[in-house]
Amino acid sequence: MSVDIRNVSKSFRSTLAVDDASLALEEGSFVSIVGPSGCGKSTLLRLVAGLIRPSSGTIDVRGVPVKGPLRNIGMVFQSPVLLPWRRTLDNILFVAEMGGLKTSQWRERALELMQLAGLGGFEASYPHELSGGMQQRASICRAMLLKPPLILMDEPFGALDVITRERMGYALQTLWDESRSTVLFVTHSITEAVLLSDTVVVMTPRPGRIRDIVPIDLPRP
Ligand code: ADP
Ligand code: ADP
């Protein structure tokens, strides 16, 4: 879904975390936000998710102002959050269960996503039996299961080593090609941002400002 951020500022007491940010995400786009620690990336993401309110400015999602936490969006955080007592497939199906949906109707899609993410064969494994990278891939599959129109990711590969990050990038792109959700992806890796997204947003700290919005036009591998 489209997201329209207009002149949004957010202060935490004396800290101006985000200063007058404006950014438009087209439906189906993959937009990365890069910048050093403390430049307001997470704050901007949490504002879009409706988890916190802007001090000023407006955020519209599909043309409707965000008033509170958005429903039906996918979120992925820096560390995988899987239920340790559930098998990997059941962890992914958990969002369907939470949404009051019949898990049997989402099973096939969950299996397909696991294949795409390189998790085929690990359906019955428990999270602790998977590597960190695999757990995070499972978290991404879970965020994508219900085909949410918007997926927000906050440093999803932050806790992983470089090689794994690269593999995860390809897995994510494959999954995105399939789902065509709008993705807002926070990373501190400019390489990752350029490789994965169609637009890179560059932020700088003190105060957190959008300095550049760069369209990327790389041919896909
Ligand atoms: P980034 O994700 O780019 O590292 P953040 O959005 O987390 O940056 O933080 C931007 C600035 O806002 C930082 O100076 C941070 O300390 C401050 N900040 C973020 N969240 C809070 C909060 N809940 N309370 C006070 N200050 C905060
Ligand atoms: P990392 O182990 O560094 O987090 P990956 O998540 O990319 O990196 O895992 C690399 C590959 O190693 C996986 O795709 C999988 O085939 C294999 N692997 C990792 N951990 C396990 C495990 N606990 N059991 C079986 N295979 C594993």
Short mmCIF file of C-alpha atoms and ligand atoms in Angstrom, two decimals:
data_model
loop_
_atom_site.label_atom_id
_atom_site.label_comp_id
_atom_site.label_asym_id
_atom_site.label_seq_id
_atom_site.Cartn_x
_atom_site.Cartn_y
_atom_site.Cartn_z
CA MET A 1 0.00 0.00 0.00
CA SER A 2 1.08 3.55 -0.56
CA VAL A 3 2.55 5.54 2.31
CA ASP A 4 2.71 9.31 2.36
CA ILE A 5 4.87 10.94 5.03
CA ARG A 6 4.46 14.71 5.03
CA ASN A 7 6.61 17.09 7.09
CA VAL A 8 6.82 14.68 9.99
CA SER A 9 8.82 15.61 13.09
CA LYS A 10 9.20 13.64 16.28
CA SER A 11 10.79 14.84 19.50
CA PHE A 12 11.60 12.84 22.60
CA ARG A 13 11.94 15.49 25.28
CA SER A 14 14.95 17.54 24.10
CA THR A 15 15.93 15.15 21.26
CA LEU A 16 14.66 15.94 17.80
CA ALA A 17 14.73 12.34 16.52
CA VAL A 18 13.08 13.10 13.17
CA ASP A 19 13.07 16.59 11.72
CA ASP A 20 10.59 17.52 8.99
CA ALA A 21 10.69 14.24 7.04
CA SER A 22 8.72 13.92 3.81
CA LEU A 23 8.69 10.70 1.81
CA ALA A 24 6.23 8.99 -0.50
CA LEU A 25 6.23 5.22 -0.97
CA GLU A 26 4.44 3.94 -4.02
CA GLU A 27 2.44 0.75 -3.80
CA GLY A 28 4.74 -2.24 -4.35
CA SER A 29 7.97 -0.33 -3.90
CA PHE A 30 10.99 -1.46 -1.88
CA VAL A 31 12.44 1.51 -0.06
CA SER A 32 15.52 1.38 2.18
CA ILE A 33 16.43 3.87 4.86
CA VAL A 34 20.16 4.12 5.57
CA GLY A 35 22.17 6.25 7.93
CA PRO A 36 24.35 6.04 11.02
CA SER A 37 23.13 5.03 14.44
CA GLY A 38 20.79 7.56 16.01
CA CYS A 39 19.70 9.26 12.77
CA GLY A 40 16.03 8.43 13.37
CA LYS A 41 15.54 5.36 11.15
CA SER A 42 13.72 3.29 13.77
CA THR A 43 11.69 6.26 14.88
CA LEU A 44 10.51 6.85 11.32
CA LEU A 45 9.57 3.18 10.99
CA ARG A 46 7.69 3.19 14.29
CA LEU A 47 5.86 6.34 13.21
CA VAL A 48 4.72 4.62 9.99
CA ALA A 49 3.65 1.55 11.98
CA GLY A 50 1.50 3.83 14.14
CA LEU A 51 3.33 2.67 17.27
CA ILE A 52 4.21 6.28 18.13
CA ARG A 53 2.59 9.58 17.10
CA PRO A 54 4.37 12.38 15.24
CA SER A 55 4.96 15.63 17.14
CA SER A 56 3.92 17.35 13.93
CA GLY A 57 3.15 16.43 10.33
CA THR A 58 0.96 13.69 8.88
CA ILE A 59 1.31 10.09 7.72
CA ASP A 60 -1.26 8.61 5.35
CA VAL A 61 -1.38 4.94 4.50
CA ARG A 62 -3.47 4.24 1.41
CA GLY A 63 -4.71 7.78 1.70
CA VAL A 64 -5.97 7.31 5.26
CA PRO A 65 -4.29 9.10 8.19
CA VAL A 66 -2.54 6.75 10.64
CA LYS A 67 -4.33 7.06 14.01
CA GLY A 68 -2.90 4.11 15.90
CA PRO A 69 -1.02 0.82 15.40
CA LEU A 70 -1.63 -0.45 11.86
CA ARG A 71 -3.25 -3.83 11.54
CA ASN A 72 -2.48 -6.35 8.83
CA ILE A 73 1.09 -5.23 8.29
CA GLY A 74 4.18 -7.39 8.55
CA MET A 75 6.99 -6.41 10.89
CA VAL A 76 10.46 -7.88 11.23
CA PHE A 77 12.85 -6.80 13.97
CA GLN A 78 16.58 -7.12 14.42
CA SER A 79 16.32 -10.38 16.32
CA PRO A 80 14.05 -13.21 15.31
CA VAL A 81 11.08 -13.51 17.64
CA LEU A 82 9.93 -17.12 17.38
CA LEU A 83 8.00 -19.14 19.92
CA PRO A 84 10.51 -21.69 21.22
CA TRP A 85 7.94 -24.41 21.89
CA ARG A 86 6.53 -24.33 18.37
CA ARG A 87 7.99 -26.00 15.32
CA THR A 88 9.18 -23.68 12.55
CA LEU A 89 6.17 -24.25 10.29
CA ASP A 90 3.80 -23.67 13.22
CA ASN A 91 5.66 -20.49 14.10
CA ILE A 92 5.06 -19.19 10.59
CA LEU A 93 1.39 -20.24 10.71
CA PHE A 94 1.00 -18.48 14.05
CA VAL A 95 0.03 -15.16 12.39
CA ALA A 96 -2.87 -16.89 10.62
CA GLU A 97 -4.00 -18.33 13.94
CA MET A 98 -3.74 -14.90 15.59
CA GLY A 99 -5.78 -13.44 12.76
CA GLY A 100 -8.53 -15.96 13.44
CA LEU A 101 -7.90 -17.68 10.11
CA LYS A 102 -7.90 -21.39 9.35
CA THR A 103 -4.25 -22.42 9.45
CA SER A 104 -4.97 -25.35 7.11
CA GLN A 105 -5.71 -22.81 4.38
CA TRP A 106 -2.31 -21.12 4.81
CA ARG A 107 -0.22 -24.23 5.17
CA GLU A 108 0.57 -24.58 1.49
CA ARG A 109 1.72 -20.97 1.22
CA ALA A 110 3.82 -21.33 4.38
CA LEU A 111 5.57 -24.35 2.88
CA GLU A 112 6.15 -22.48 -0.37
CA LEU A 113 7.66 -19.48 1.47
CA MET A 114 9.91 -21.79 3.47
CA GLN A 115 11.17 -23.32 0.22
CA LEU A 116 11.87 -19.87 -1.24
CA ALA A 117 13.70 -18.86 1.93
CA GLY A 118 15.86 -21.98 1.84
CA LEU A 119 14.13 -23.52 4.85
CA GLY A 120 12.73 -26.56 3.07
CA GLY A 121 13.17 -29.64 5.26
CA PHE A 122 13.13 -27.65 8.50
CA GLU A 123 9.34 -27.46 8.86
CA ALA A 124 9.32 -29.73 11.91
CA SER A 125 12.45 -28.27 13.52
CA TYR A 126 12.23 -26.15 16.63
CA PRO A 127 13.77 -22.64 16.51
CA HIS A 128 16.75 -23.66 18.68
CA GLU A 129 17.62 -26.28 16.08
CA LEU A 130 18.09 -23.55 13.44
CA SER A 131 20.97 -21.12 12.97
CA GLY A 132 20.41 -17.43 13.65
CA GLY A 133 20.13 -16.73 9.93
CA MET A 134 17.57 -19.47 9.47
CA GLN A 135 15.50 -18.21 12.39
CA GLN A 136 15.47 -14.73 10.90
CA ARG A 137 14.43 -16.13 7.52
CA ALA A 138 11.57 -17.89 9.31
CA SER A 139 10.59 -14.54 10.88
CA ILE A 140 10.52 -12.97 7.43
CA CYS A 141 8.37 -15.84 6.09
CA ARG A 142 5.98 -15.29 8.98
CA ALA A 143 5.79 -11.56 8.26
CA MET A 144 4.95 -12.36 4.62
CA LEU A 145 2.53 -15.24 5.17
CA LEU A 146 -0.72 -13.31 5.00
CA LYS A 147 0.53 -11.22 2.06
CA PRO A 148 0.40 -7.99 4.04
CA PRO A 149 0.26 -4.96 1.76
CA LEU A 150 2.99 -3.32 3.86
CA ILE A 151 6.07 -4.84 5.48
CA LEU A 152 8.29 -2.87 7.84
CA MET A 153 11.74 -4.22 8.64
CA ASP A 154 14.06 -2.73 11.23
CA GLU A 155 17.64 -3.94 10.69
CA PRO A 156 16.38 -7.46 10.05
CA PHE A 157 19.88 -8.73 9.32
CA GLY A 158 21.60 -6.64 11.98
CA ALA A 159 22.56 -9.55 14.17
CA LEU A 160 23.95 -11.68 11.34
CA ASP A 161 27.44 -12.04 9.90
CA VAL A 162 28.26 -10.55 6.47
CA ILE A 163 28.02 -13.76 4.46
CA THR A 164 24.68 -14.66 5.97
CA ARG A 165 23.45 -11.11 5.39
CA GLU A 166 24.18 -11.44 1.72
CA ARG A 167 22.32 -14.73 1.46
CA MET A 168 19.41 -13.25 3.39
CA GLY A 169 19.27 -10.36 0.97
CA TYR A 170 18.67 -12.71 -1.93
CA ALA A 171 16.10 -14.68 0.04
CA LEU A 172 14.29 -11.47 0.87
CA GLN A 173 14.30 -10.31 -2.73
CA THR A 174 12.89 -13.64 -3.90
CA LEU A 175 10.13 -13.41 -1.32
CA TRP A 176 9.40 -9.82 -2.27
CA ASP A 177 9.20 -10.69 -5.98
CA GLU A 178 6.53 -13.18 -5.01
CA SER A 179 4.50 -11.01 -2.63
CA ARG A 180 4.84 -7.53 -4.15
CA SER A 181 4.20 -5.96 -0.77
CA THR A 182 5.37 -2.42 -0.21
CA VAL A 183 8.55 -2.74 1.85
CA LEU A 184 10.20 -0.18 4.11
CA PHE A 185 13.58 -1.55 5.09
CA VAL A 186 15.91 -0.01 7.67
CA THR A 187 19.58 -0.91 7.42
CA HIS A 188 22.95 0.62 8.18
CA SER A 189 24.42 -1.10 5.12
CA ILE A 190 24.44 1.13 2.06
CA THR A 191 25.47 -1.89 -0.05
CA GLU A 192 22.45 -3.85 1.07
CA ALA A 193 20.20 -0.86 0.43
CA VAL A 194 21.48 -0.35 -3.11
CA LEU A 195 21.34 -4.06 -3.93
CA LEU A 196 17.83 -4.66 -2.66
CA SER A 197 15.74 -1.55 -3.07
CA ASP A 198 14.36 0.62 -5.80
CA THR A 199 14.81 3.74 -3.65
CA VAL A 200 17.42 4.55 -1.02
CA VAL A 201 16.63 7.19 1.59
CA VAL A 202 19.69 8.62 3.31
CA MET A 203 19.30 10.06 6.81
CA THR A 204 21.74 12.01 8.99
CA PRO A 205 21.63 12.49 12.78
CA ARG A 206 21.33 15.46 15.17
CA PRO A 207 18.67 16.21 14.17
CA GLY A 208 17.42 13.16 12.22
CA ARG A 209 16.88 14.42 8.71
CA ILE A 210 16.28 12.93 5.29
CA ARG A 211 19.23 14.21 3.27
CA ASP A 212 18.64 12.39 0.02
CA ILE A 213 16.13 10.21 -1.76
CA VAL A 214 17.99 8.26 -4.41
CA PRO A 215 16.25 6.18 -7.07
CA ILE A 216 18.17 2.99 -7.86
CA ASP A 217 17.89 1.52 -11.30
CA LEU A 218 19.96 -1.63 -11.22
CA PRO A 219 19.04 -4.55 -13.46
CA ARG A 220 18.00 -7.55 -11.37
CA PRO A 221 20.34 -10.55 -11.40
P1 ADP B 1 18.34 4.89 14.52
O1 ADP B 1 17.27 3.86 14.34
O2 ADP B 1 18.70 5.57 13.25
O3 ADP B 1 19.54 4.36 15.23
P2 ADP B 1 16.50 6.05 16.43
O4 ADP B 1 15.28 6.36 15.65
O5 ADP B 1 16.50 4.83 17.25
O6 ADP B 1 17.76 6.06 15.43
O7 ADP B 1 16.85 7.28 17.38
C1 ADP B 1 16.92 8.63 16.94
C2 ADP B 1 17.21 9.52 18.14
O8 ADP B 1 16.07 9.55 18.99
C3 ADP B 1 18.37 9.05 19.00
O9 ADP B 1 19.04 10.18 19.46
C4 ADP B 1 17.70 8.31 20.12
O10 ADP B 1 18.49 8.35 21.28
C5 ADP B 1 16.42 9.08 20.30
N1 ADP B 1 15.30 8.24 20.76
C6 ADP B 1 14.73 7.23 20.08
N2 ADP B 1 13.72 6.69 20.78
C7 ADP B 1 13.67 7.37 21.96
C8 ADP B 1 12.82 7.31 23.12
N3 ADP B 1 11.83 6.41 23.20
N4 ADP B 1 13.06 8.18 24.11
C9 ADP B 1 14.04 9.10 24.03
N5 ADP B 1 14.85 9.22 22.97
C10 ADP B 1 14.67 8.37 21.94
P1 ADP B 2 24.46 -19.00 9.80
O1 ADP B 2 24.54 -20.44 10.23
O2 ADP B 2 25.81 -18.35 9.75
O3 ADP B 2 23.45 -18.21 10.56
P2 ADP B 2 22.69 -19.55 7.55
O4 ADP B 2 21.50 -19.27 8.34
O5 ADP B 2 22.74 -19.01 6.17
O6 ADP B 2 24.01 -19.05 8.25
O7 ADP B 2 22.88 -21.11 7.49
C1 ADP B 2 23.70 -21.68 6.50
C2 ADP B 2 23.22 -23.09 6.13
O8 ADP B 2 23.75 -24.03 7.09
C3 ADP B 2 21.71 -23.27 6.22
O9 ADP B 2 21.03 -22.94 5.03
C4 ADP B 2 21.59 -24.75 6.52
O10 ADP B 2 21.61 -25.50 5.33
C5 ADP B 2 22.81 -25.06 7.35
N1 ADP B 2 22.49 -25.07 8.79
C6 ADP B 2 22.74 -24.09 9.67
N2 ADP B 2 22.36 -24.43 10.90
C7 ADP B 2 21.83 -25.66 10.81
C8 ADP B 2 21.25 -26.58 11.74
N3 ADP B 2 21.11 -26.30 13.04
N4 ADP B 2 20.84 -27.77 11.28
C9 ADP B 2 20.99 -28.05 10.00
N5 ADP B 2 21.51 -27.26 9.06
C10 ADP B 2 21.93 -26.09 9.46
#
